[in-house]
Amino acid sequence: MDSHSSPSSKKVRSPGGSSGGSNNRGSGGQTVKFARRTSSGRYVSLSRDDIDVPDEISGDYMNYTVHIPPTPDNQPMDGSVAVKAEEQYVANSLFTGGFNSVTRAHLMDKVIESEVSHPQMAGAKGSACAMPACDGKVMKDERGVDVTPCACRFKICRDCYMDAQNGTGLCPGCKEPYKMGDDYDEVPDYSSGALPLPAPDDSKGNMSVMKRNQNGEFDHNRWLFETKGTYGYGNAFMPQDGGDERNEGIQGGVIETMDKEWKPLSRKTPVPAAILSPYRLLVAIRFVVLGFFLTWRLQHKNEDAVWLWFMSVTCELWFAFSWILDQIPKLCPVNRSTDLQALWDKFDMPSPTNPTGRSDLPGVDMFVSTADPDKEPPLVTANTILSILAVDYPVDKIACYISDDGGALLTFEAMAEACSFADLWVPFCRKHDIEPRNPESYFSVKGDPTKNKSRSDFVKDRRKIKREYDEFKVRINGLPDSIRRRSDAFNAREEMKMLKHMRESGADPMEPIKVQKATWMADGTHWPGAWAVPSRDHAKGDHAGILQVMLKPPSSDVLMGGADDKIIDFTDVDIRLPMFVYMSREKRQGYDHNKKAGAMNALVRCSAILSNGPFMLNLDCDHYIYNCKAVREGMCFMMDRGGEGICYIQFPQRFEGIDPSDRYANHNTVFFDGNMRALDGVQGPVYVGTGTMFRRFALYGFDPPNPDKGHKVGSEMQNLGPSDFDPHLDVNLLPKRFGNSTLLAESIPVAEFQARPLADHPAIKYGRRPGALRQPREPLDAATVAEAVSVISCWYEDKTEWGDRVGWIYGSVTEDVVTGYRMHNRGWHSVYCITKRDAFRGSAPINLTDRLHQVLRWATGSVEIFFSRNNAVLATRKLKFLQRLAYLNVGIYPFTSIFLVVYCFLPALSLLSGHFIVQTLNVAFLIYLLTISICLILLAILEVRWSGVGLEEWWRNEQFWLISGTSAHLAAVLQGLLKVIAGIEISFTLTSKSAGDENEEVYAELYLVKWTSLMIPPIVIGMMNILSIAVAFSRTVYSAIPEWSKFIGGAFFSFWVLAHLYPFAKGLMGRRGKTPTIVFVWSGLIAITLSLLWISINPPKGGTPATLNGGFIFP
């Protein structure tokens, strides 16, 4: 490769990493302490640095040396064996470290109780080392076959092999010297007429090892691409000098597929004018009519009840302002479509320069976050991970990361079990084209599973995989009890050891034994994370950073299965699994860990070190991939013309398990299919927290690229550094912004380059040349993983811009909206991707109380945004006007609750007082009211047409808008004002009032009634309107001169309020038939008594309490 063509995916790493920042890091870089932990949890060092130790602890150390593999320029041993040895050691090691502590690599021979077989997975079974007194496992290749570095086939583990290499250099079996590179010394045969490969430039050093793929074979495609070489007959070849002007950016004269017709990967389709034009016209008409109506209302006071008139006019003015903020950004809705076939033709189709069809797509790092296995069941999280591992995307370009913010062993072992089951599930999905690829959802789908399945062995395979999945669920469900029993057994053993020691030392036998109640891993060592019985350094908020590469990076070449490898025949099926990493960031007391935003930023840094995918997809642990091609759909936008200016792709949220009537508008389709689709026509949808594909470079806080500034695309393009994208960023101040990790800083321009679209069209001024991303991913080494441990430490973000400008933004419970706003404010665009088959699906709370608290959290975040510097009023000119209005509405909409609560009380006050909001129901008022209502109805119908939202869904959204506006939104405003003015934090707690039975149906949670203070305002509003109707009706009936017009006017608005509160009332009643009849009897008696009491206290004019139009006497 031309040295100026593109940055490699990772630079060749030396054992050194970042410098400074911790006591365990010297000037040479990140130090790794290779160690084994004894059953008591003490570390036995395997590092030469710890040979000279104090005498009192020297018994716990052994003179054992582990070397990190040397650089390709200095190869003392067979490169392929060295890479396999290091990679296997890294994959089988649990790395821990953090603030003021040593980074240790704990070799785990056993990760879970059950046996695992996949060669990529940590703790995979293998042959035992033949060296005496060694319990290590033999090195394995990608198929799990033993790797024997000597011709005598002597089985040896990685540690013993390196000892032999660094010692005598002789094989312990045959006593002969190890022969380097035997597999690559064959004499080439040119009898077929093939030309020899040109020798590499001497200035580039020894590249032979770097040109080998992970199978240890020589990568001819990469050699050709990087050395501009050719061989054989029939290859399309152009002279180096001269040539067509159109192909000046083509590497080495090799003709790419540029002669094909250029096709766009995505298309933007406007909403039909027959729908959009009337819609815009109605918006304008309603705007004008509202102006005339409000003017009329201000000019015509109700002299009999000025207080009622003033409250109503004030509320109506605010509602008009709120309607403008919500409606105006909806004027430019668009639809988008993608062309997956064009994406495959451009990036994955075999060509003369890519005969094997190795993908040129950029890498994607997928993030899943979880915090508490008690609230977020491990089985749900495991199913999400399985859907990610089975996604339809080049296997070697995918890396999956899970952040366990609780540091729970239960989550760790559940993820290990998921990796073990993925050995069967992922190839099964590829073989039979399974959708969805979440096993729980797949086996729960109602209908014929054989539909569109043509392979004769599908039924047999499905039956086998269903049995394996049932066993997998049983293992997951049994993990809590298994961990508890295992820990009890080991703790009892430790107590016996302590008791024996006390007896031998002559200590007082009556003295209580003090043994920590530790949580133990499957290999008989202490879990470094949070224990079931919290203790120092082992609590949820106080534990070391943990990193485990559970599935090591796969080979870049396809690895086909066989008939005898598994219980299912996977012949001609790729059995590779994507890279999977378990991460639990370090937590210490006294540090603000910033909840989910802090966990996501730790994932960003960790992934930048290990895989550095230029794109990142984040999912909640209960949101799984429902469409296996969703990543490709999003990549169509990122890799298309103009894609370099897109900061993220937002997919709509779809939910399962919602009741058929969607009582509390959980699907939220008006927002996801209406508002978000409309914003897509402006500057892009807001970020909603999950189901989002990010451009890593945009998340780093940089501005979008400006092609006019001369970043030339072609063979002369230079590798750009961070300062080239931000002129105000001094290279010397990189640690101030991103931290002191050198590898992290070096990964930034690499991620920026790899995220560019292909420069295969004259209009693409900011792209990369085809074929730049076909080289294999470099294998992991211990120093790299140790560096990743250091960047997830609790101290790493100190005095940096993480959370302020870089990554997820801190300071709000709705960090997602703020993070998206910051990107839009820098000039980036986002795209809304609605796929024919839902991209992702998740769960949502269908219980009324849980739903209200979910909305409370969102509204509280919006209030925080309003009172912060993230208020859209303070945005830059790069934020478009309509986008600014949309973000203003995000911060302002909770304040509508104040006026909404007042307006919901006005009908009741009107009925009780006998006055209306206007002095008389004249013709002008009725015409205005009728015109506004008709415009509202027509706008709703047209919005339903262009957004695809059902009319019932629209009505459910209107109902829940009033329910949440009179409860959660009001509480959020009060909470935000108290926080800003007095610094008081208020939290609303739940108190369970009734619980469902064990054997409930699917929607049992819908009928649970859990009391919360948020229910008070809607209950009061409903009671007041019901009683006021009863009182006004009684008064009108018994009055000498009934004024039915005032009663009907007030009653109409009261019924409007009660109709919106109907779902809330159903939620309070719980299950049908469970509410006693006496409750309704009592309610009726109370309403009648109160209405008659009001008549007695405030009798109509011309009557007395004793005689009311017919002689009725109040008792």
mmCIF file with all atom_site columns, N, CA and C in Angstrom, residues 223-267:
data_model
loop_
_atom_site.group_PDB
_atom_site.id
_atom_site.type_symbol
_atom_site.label_atom_id
_atom_site.label_alt_id
_atom_site.label_comp_id
_atom_site.label_asym_id
_atom_site.label_entity_id
_atom_site.label_seq_id
_atom_site.pdbx_PDB_ins_code
_atom_site.Cartn_x
_atom_site.Cartn_y
_atom_site.Cartn_z
_atom_site.occupancy
_atom_site.B_iso_or_equiv
_atom_site.pdbx_formal_charge
_atom_site.auth_seq_id
_atom_site.auth_comp_id
_atom_site.auth_asym_id
_atom_site.auth_atom_id
_atom_site.pdbx_PDB_model_num
ATOM 1   N N  . TRP A 1 223 ? -0.992  -8.084  -0.631  1.00 0.00 ? 223 TRP A N  1
ATOM 2   C CA . TRP A 1 223 ? 0.334   -7.798  -1.198  1.00 0.00 ? 223 TRP A CA 1
ATOM 3   C C  . TRP A 1 223 ? 0.181   -7.018  -2.505  1.00 0.00 ? 223 TRP A C  1
ATOM 4   N N  . LEU A 1 224 ? -0.745  -7.473  -3.350  1.00 0.00 ? 224 LEU A N  1
ATOM 5   C CA . LEU A 1 224 ? -0.960  -6.794  -4.624  1.00 0.00 ? 224 LEU A CA 1
ATOM 6   C C  . LEU A 1 224 ? -1.392  -5.351  -4.417  1.00 0.00 ? 224 LEU A C  1
ATOM 7   N N  . PHE A 1 225 ? -2.295  -5.149  -3.468  1.00 0.00 ? 225 PHE A N  1
ATOM 8   C CA . PHE A 1 225 ? -2.829  -3.802  -3.272  1.00 0.00 ? 225 PHE A CA 1
ATOM 9   C C  . PHE A 1 225 ? -1.766  -2.852  -2.727  1.00 0.00 ? 225 PHE A C  1
ATOM 10  N N  . GLU A 1 226 ? -0.938  -3.362  -1.809  1.00 0.00 ? 226 GLU A N  1
ATOM 11  C CA . GLU A 1 226 ? 0.007   -2.473  -1.146  1.00 0.00 ? 226 GLU A CA 1
ATOM 12  C C  . GLU A 1 226 ? 1.301   -2.293  -1.925  1.00 0.00 ? 226 GLU A C  1
ATOM 13  N N  . THR A 1 227 ? 1.631   -3.227  -2.816  1.00 0.00 ? 227 THR A N  1
ATOM 14  C CA . THR A 1 227 ? 2.894   -3.113  -3.555  1.00 0.00 ? 227 THR A CA 1
ATOM 15  C C  . THR A 1 227 ? 2.688   -2.765  -5.013  1.00 0.00 ? 227 THR A C  1
ATOM 16  N N  . LYS A 1 228 ? 1.439   -2.529  -5.411  1.00 0.00 ? 228 LYS A N  1
ATOM 17  C CA . LYS A 1 228 ? 1.119   -2.207  -6.807  1.00 0.00 ? 228 LYS A CA 1
ATOM 18  C C  . LYS A 1 228 ? 1.565   -3.336  -7.742  1.00 0.00 ? 228 LYS A C  1
ATOM 19  N N  . GLY A 1 229 ? 1.536   -4.559  -7.254  1.00 0.00 ? 229 GLY A N  1
ATOM 20  C CA . GLY A 1 229 ? 2.028   -5.682  -8.047  1.00 0.00 ? 229 GLY A CA 1
ATOM 21  C C  . GLY A 1 229 ? 0.949   -6.329  -8.878  1.00 0.00 ? 229 GLY A C  1
ATOM 22  N N  . THR A 1 230 ? 1.371   -7.132  -9.849  1.00 0.00 ? 230 THR A N  1
ATOM 23  C CA . THR A 1 230 ? 0.447   -7.906  -10.682 1.00 0.00 ? 230 THR A CA 1
ATOM 24  C C  . THR A 1 230 ? 1.055   -9.269  -10.903 1.00 0.00 ? 230 THR A C  1
ATOM 25  N N  . TYR A 1 231 ? 0.228   -10.246 -11.241 1.00 0.00 ? 231 TYR A N  1
ATOM 26  C CA . TYR A 1 231 ? 0.749   -11.556 -11.597 1.00 0.00 ? 231 TYR A CA 1
ATOM 27  C C  . TYR A 1 231 ? -0.282  -12.271 -12.449 1.00 0.00 ? 231 TYR A C  1
ATOM 28  N N  . GLY A 1 232 ? 0.197   -13.325 -13.164 1.00 0.00 ? 232 GLY A N  1
ATOM 29  C CA . GLY A 1 232 ? -0.703  -14.160 -13.952 1.00 0.00 ? 232 GLY A CA 1
ATOM 30  C C  . GLY A 1 232 ? -1.153  -13.480 -15.229 1.00 0.00 ? 232 GLY A C  1
ATOM 31  N N  . TYR A 1 233 ? -1.972  -14.200 -15.977 1.00 0.00 ? 233 TYR A N  1
ATOM 32  C CA . TYR A 1 233 ? -2.540  -13.680 -17.213 1.00 0.00 ? 233 TYR A CA 1
ATOM 33  C C  . TYR A 1 233 ? -3.993  -13.294 -16.971 1.00 0.00 ? 233 TYR A C  1
ATOM 34  N N  . GLY A 1 234 ? -4.474  -12.385 -17.800 1.00 0.00 ? 234 GLY A N  1
ATOM 35  C CA . GLY A 1 234 ? -5.890  -12.048 -17.783 1.00 0.00 ? 234 GLY A CA 1
ATOM 36  C C  . GLY A 1 234 ? -6.252  -10.916 -16.857 1.00 0.00 ? 234 GLY A C  1
ATOM 37  N N  . ASN A 1 235 ? -5.319  -10.395 -16.074 1.00 0.00 ? 235 ASN A N  1
ATOM 38  C CA . ASN A 1 235 ? -5.639  -9.282  -15.189 1.00 0.00 ? 235 ASN A CA 1
ATOM 39  C C  . ASN A 1 235 ? -5.698  -7.983  -15.971 1.00 0.00 ? 235 ASN A C  1
ATOM 40  N N  . ALA A 1 236 ? -6.685  -7.154  -15.657 1.00 0.00 ? 236 ALA A N  1
ATOM 41  C CA . ALA A 1 236 ? -6.778  -5.843  -16.289 1.00 0.00 ? 236 ALA A CA 1
ATOM 42  C C  . ALA A 1 236 ? -5.661  -4.973  -15.732 1.00 0.00 ? 236 ALA A C  1
ATOM 43  N N  . PHE A 1 237 ? -4.835  -4.440  -16.611 1.00 0.00 ? 237 PHE A N  1
ATOM 44  C CA . PHE A 1 237 ? -3.675  -3.693  -16.155 1.00 0.00 ? 237 PHE A CA 1
ATOM 45  C C  . PHE A 1 237 ? -3.495  -2.466  -17.023 1.00 0.00 ? 237 PHE A C  1
ATOM 46  N N  . MET A 1 238 ? -3.231  -1.364  -16.393 1.00 0.00 ? 238 MET A N  1
ATOM 47  C CA . MET A 1 238 ? -2.985  -0.115  -17.109 1.00 0.00 ? 238 MET A CA 1
ATOM 48  C C  . MET A 1 238 ? -1.562  0.332   -16.845 1.00 0.00 ? 238 MET A C  1
ATOM 49  N N  . PRO A 1 239 ? -0.922  0.962   -17.798 1.00 0.00 ? 239 PRO A N  1
ATOM 50  C CA . PRO A 1 239 ? 0.428   1.474   -17.563 1.00 0.00 ? 239 PRO A CA 1
ATOM 51  C C  . PRO A 1 239 ? 0.416   2.485   -16.431 1.00 0.00 ? 239 PRO A C  1
ATOM 52  N N  . GLN A 1 240 ? 1.536   2.540   -15.724 1.00 0.00 ? 240 GLN A N  1
ATOM 53  C CA . GLN A 1 240 ? 1.640   3.468   -14.603 1.00 0.00 ? 240 GLN A CA 1
ATOM 54  C C  . GLN A 1 240 ? 1.590   4.908   -15.077 1.00 0.00 ? 240 GLN A C  1
ATOM 55  N N  . ASP A 1 241 ? 2.265   5.197   -16.172 1.00 0.00 ? 241 ASP A N  1
ATOM 56  C CA . ASP A 1 241 ? 2.323   6.576   -16.662 1.00 0.00 ? 241 ASP A CA 1
ATOM 57  C C  . ASP A 1 241 ? 1.258   6.764   -17.722 1.00 0.00 ? 241 ASP A C  1
ATOM 58  N N  . GLY A 1 242 ? 0.695   7.937   -17.725 1.00 0.00 ? 242 GLY A N  1
ATOM 59  C CA . GLY A 1 242 ? -0.367  8.198   -18.691 1.00 0.00 ? 242 GLY A CA 1
ATOM 60  C C  . GLY A 1 242 ? -1.662  7.594   -18.214 1.00 0.00 ? 242 GLY A C  1
ATOM 61  N N  . GLY A 1 243 ? -2.527  7.359   -19.154 1.00 0.00 ? 243 GLY A N  1
ATOM 62  C CA . GLY A 1 243 ? -3.805  6.765   -18.779 1.00 0.00 ? 243 GLY A CA 1
ATOM 63  C C  . GLY A 1 243 ? -4.900  7.801   -18.761 1.00 0.00 ? 243 GLY A C  1
ATOM 64  N N  . ASP A 1 244 ? -6.087  7.284   -18.614 1.00 0.00 ? 244 ASP A N  1
ATOM 65  C CA . ASP A 1 244 ? -7.256  8.138   -18.679 1.00 0.00 ? 244 ASP A CA 1
ATOM 66  C C  . ASP A 1 244 ? -7.336  9.030   -17.457 1.00 0.00 ? 244 ASP A C  1
ATOM 67  N N  . GLU A 1 245 ? -7.794  10.231  -17.662 1.00 0.00 ? 245 GLU A N  1
ATOM 68  C CA . GLU A 1 245 ? -7.896  11.216  -16.607 1.00 0.00 ? 245 GLU A CA 1
ATOM 69  C C  . GLU A 1 245 ? -8.907  10.790  -15.550 1.00 0.00 ? 245 GLU A C  1
ATOM 70  N N  . ARG A 1 246 ? -9.916  10.039  -15.995 1.00 0.00 ? 246 ARG A N  1
ATOM 71  C CA . ARG A 1 246 ? -10.952 9.648   -15.042 1.00 0.00 ? 246 ARG A CA 1
ATOM 72  C C  . ARG A 1 246 ? -10.423 8.730   -13.956 1.00 0.00 ? 246 ARG A C  1
ATOM 73  N N  . ASN A 1 247 ? -9.331  8.029   -14.226 1.00 0.00 ? 247 ASN A N  1
ATOM 74  C CA . ASN A 1 247 ? -8.852  7.005   -13.298 1.00 0.00 ? 247 ASN A CA 1
ATOM 75  C C  . ASN A 1 247 ? -7.588  7.436   -12.572 1.00 0.00 ? 247 ASN A C  1
ATOM 76  N N  . GLU A 1 248 ? -7.409  8.750   -12.397 1.00 0.00 ? 248 GLU A N  1
ATOM 77  C CA . GLU A 1 248 ? -6.170  9.187   -11.767 1.00 0.00 ? 248 GLU A CA 1
ATOM 78  C C  . GLU A 1 248 ? -6.094  8.768   -10.305 1.00 0.00 ? 248 GLU A C  1
ATOM 79  N N  . GLY A 1 249 ? -7.221  8.482   -9.694  1.00 0.00 ? 249 GLY A N  1
ATOM 80  C CA . GLY A 1 249 ? -7.186  8.060   -8.304  1.00 0.00 ? 249 GLY A CA 1
ATOM 81  C C  . GLY A 1 249 ? -7.108  6.573   -8.125  1.00 0.00 ? 249 GLY A C  1
ATOM 82  N N  . ILE A 1 250 ? -6.982  5.814   -9.210  1.00 0.00 ? 250 ILE A N  1
ATOM 83  C CA . ILE A 1 250 ? -6.979  4.360   -9.095  1.00 0.00 ? 250 ILE A CA 1
ATOM 84  C C  . ILE A 1 250 ? -5.583  3.885   -8.752  1.00 0.00 ? 250 ILE A C  1
ATOM 85  N N  . GLN A 1 251 ? -5.505  3.029   -7.747  1.00 0.00 ? 251 GLN A N  1
ATOM 86  C CA . GLN A 1 251 ? -4.218  2.580   -7.235  1.00 0.00 ? 251 GLN A CA 1
ATOM 87  C C  . GLN A 1 251 ? -3.497  1.690   -8.243  1.00 0.00 ? 251 GLN A C  1
ATOM 88  N N  . GLY A 1 252 ? -2.287  2.086   -8.613  1.00 0.00 ? 252 GLY A N  1
ATOM 89  C CA . GLY A 1 252 ? -1.407  1.233   -9.386  1.00 0.00 ? 252 GLY A CA 1
ATOM 90  C C  . GLY A 1 252 ? -1.936  0.854   -10.738 1.00 0.00 ? 252 GLY A C  1
ATOM 91  N N  . GLY A 1 253 ? -2.881  1.570   -11.284 1.00 0.00 ? 253 GLY A N  1
ATOM 92  C CA . GLY A 1 253 ? -3.372  1.281   -12.612 1.00 0.00 ? 253 GLY A CA 1
ATOM 93  C C  . GLY A 1 253 ? -4.325  0.122   -12.694 1.00 0.00 ? 253 GLY A C  1
ATOM 94  N N  . VAL A 1 254 ? -4.720  -0.497  -11.587 1.00 0.00 ? 254 VAL A N  1
ATOM 95  C CA . VAL A 1 254 ? -5.639  -1.621  -11.649 1.00 0.00 ? 254 VAL A CA 1
ATOM 96  C C  . VAL A 1 254 ? -7.045  -1.092  -11.849 1.00 0.00 ? 254 VAL A C  1
ATOM 97  N N  . ILE A 1 255 ? -7.722  -1.600  -12.846 1.00 0.00 ? 255 ILE A N  1
ATOM 98  C CA . ILE A 1 255 ? -9.057  -1.110  -13.149 1.00 0.00 ? 255 ILE A CA 1
ATOM 99  C C  . ILE A 1 255 ? -10.036 -1.682  -12.137 1.00 0.00 ? 255 ILE A C  1
ATOM 100 N N  . GLU A 1 256 ? -10.675 -0.803  -11.398 1.00 0.00 ? 256 GLU A N  1
ATOM 101 C CA . GLU A 1 256 ? -11.736 -1.238  -10.490 1.00 0.00 ? 256 GLU A CA 1
ATOM 102 C C  . GLU A 1 256 ? -13.043 -1.291  -11.273 1.00 0.00 ? 256 GLU A C  1
ATOM 103 N N  . THR A 1 257 ? -14.117 -1.461  -10.591 1.00 0.00 ? 257 THR A N  1
ATOM 104 C CA . THR A 1 257 ? -15.411 -1.571  -11.245 1.00 0.00 ? 257 THR A CA 1
ATOM 105 C C  . THR A 1 257 ? -15.977 -0.186  -11.523 1.00 0.00 ? 257 THR A C  1
ATOM 106 N N  . MET A 1 258 ? -15.127 0.689   -12.065 1.00 0.00 ? 258 MET A N  1
ATOM 107 C CA . MET A 1 258 ? -15.542 2.063   -12.331 1.00 0.00 ? 258 MET A CA 1
ATOM 108 C C  . MET A 1 258 ? -16.289 2.174   -13.655 1.00 0.00 ? 258 MET A C  1
ATOM 109 N N  . ASP A 1 259 ? -16.146 1.129   -14.513 1.00 0.00 ? 259 ASP A N  1
ATOM 110 C CA . ASP A 1 259 ? -16.808 1.229   -15.801 1.00 0.00 ? 259 ASP A CA 1
ATOM 111 C C  . ASP A 1 259 ? -18.300 0.934   -15.688 1.00 0.00 ? 259 ASP A C  1
ATOM 112 N N  . LYS A 1 260 ? -18.743 0.474   -14.520 1.00 0.00 ? 260 LYS A N  1
ATOM 113 C CA . LYS A 1 260 ? -20.156 0.215   -14.328 1.00 0.00 ? 260 LYS A CA 1
ATOM 114 C C  . LYS A 1 260 ? -20.900 1.525   -14.101 1.00 0.00 ? 260 LYS A C  1
ATOM 115 N N  . GLU A 1 261 ? -22.173 1.467   -14.371 1.00 0.00 ? 261 GLU A N  1
ATOM 116 C CA . GLU A 1 261 ? -23.001 2.647   -14.149 1.00 0.00 ? 261 GLU A CA 1
ATOM 117 C C  . GLU A 1 261 ? -23.069 2.953   -12.657 1.00 0.00 ? 261 GLU A C  1
ATOM 118 N N  . TRP A 1 262 ? -22.798 4.205   -12.332 1.00 0.00 ? 262 TRP A N  1
ATOM 119 C CA . TRP A 1 262 ? -22.820 4.596   -10.921 1.00 0.00 ? 262 TRP A CA 1
ATOM 120 C C  . TRP A 1 262 ? -24.252 4.642   -10.413 1.00 0.00 ? 262 TRP A C  1
ATOM 121 N N  . LYS A 1 263 ? -24.496 4.020   -9.278  1.00 0.00 ? 263 LYS A N  1
ATOM 122 C CA . LYS A 1 263 ? -25.829 3.984   -8.703  1.00 0.00 ? 263 LYS A CA 1
ATOM 123 C C  . LYS A 1 263 ? -25.807 4.597   -7.313  1.00 0.00 ? 263 LYS A C  1
ATOM 124 N N  . PRO A 1 264 ? -26.803 5.417   -7.010  1.00 0.00 ? 264 PRO A N  1
ATOM 125 C CA . PRO A 1 264 ? -26.895 5.917   -5.640  1.00 0.00 ? 264 PRO A CA 1
ATOM 126 C C  . PRO A 1 264 ? -27.339 4.794   -4.704  1.00 0.00 ? 264 PRO A C  1
ATOM 127 N N  . LEU A 1 265 ? -26.873 4.859   -3.474  1.00 0.00 ? 265 LEU A N  1
ATOM 128 C CA . LEU A 1 265 ? -27.222 3.842   -2.490  1.00 0.00 ? 265 LEU A CA 1
ATOM 129 C C  . LEU A 1 265 ? -28.521 4.161   -1.767  1.00 0.00 ? 265 LEU A C  1
ATOM 130 N N  . SER A 1 266 ? -28.949 5.410   -1.826  1.00 0.00 ? 266 SER A N  1
ATOM 131 C CA . SER A 1 266 ? -30.182 5.807   -1.154  1.00 0.00 ? 266 SER A CA 1
ATOM 132 C C  . SER A 1 266 ? -30.875 6.888   -1.966  1.00 0.00 ? 266 SER A C  1
ATOM 133 N N  . ARG A 1 267 ? -32.153 7.028   -1.707  1.00 0.00 ? 267 ARG A N  1
ATOM 134 C CA . ARG A 1 267 ? -32.941 8.048   -2.394  1.00 0.00 ? 267 ARG A CA 1
ATOM 135 C C  . ARG A 1 267 ? -33.860 8.741   -1.394  1.00 0.00 ? 267 ARG A C  1
#
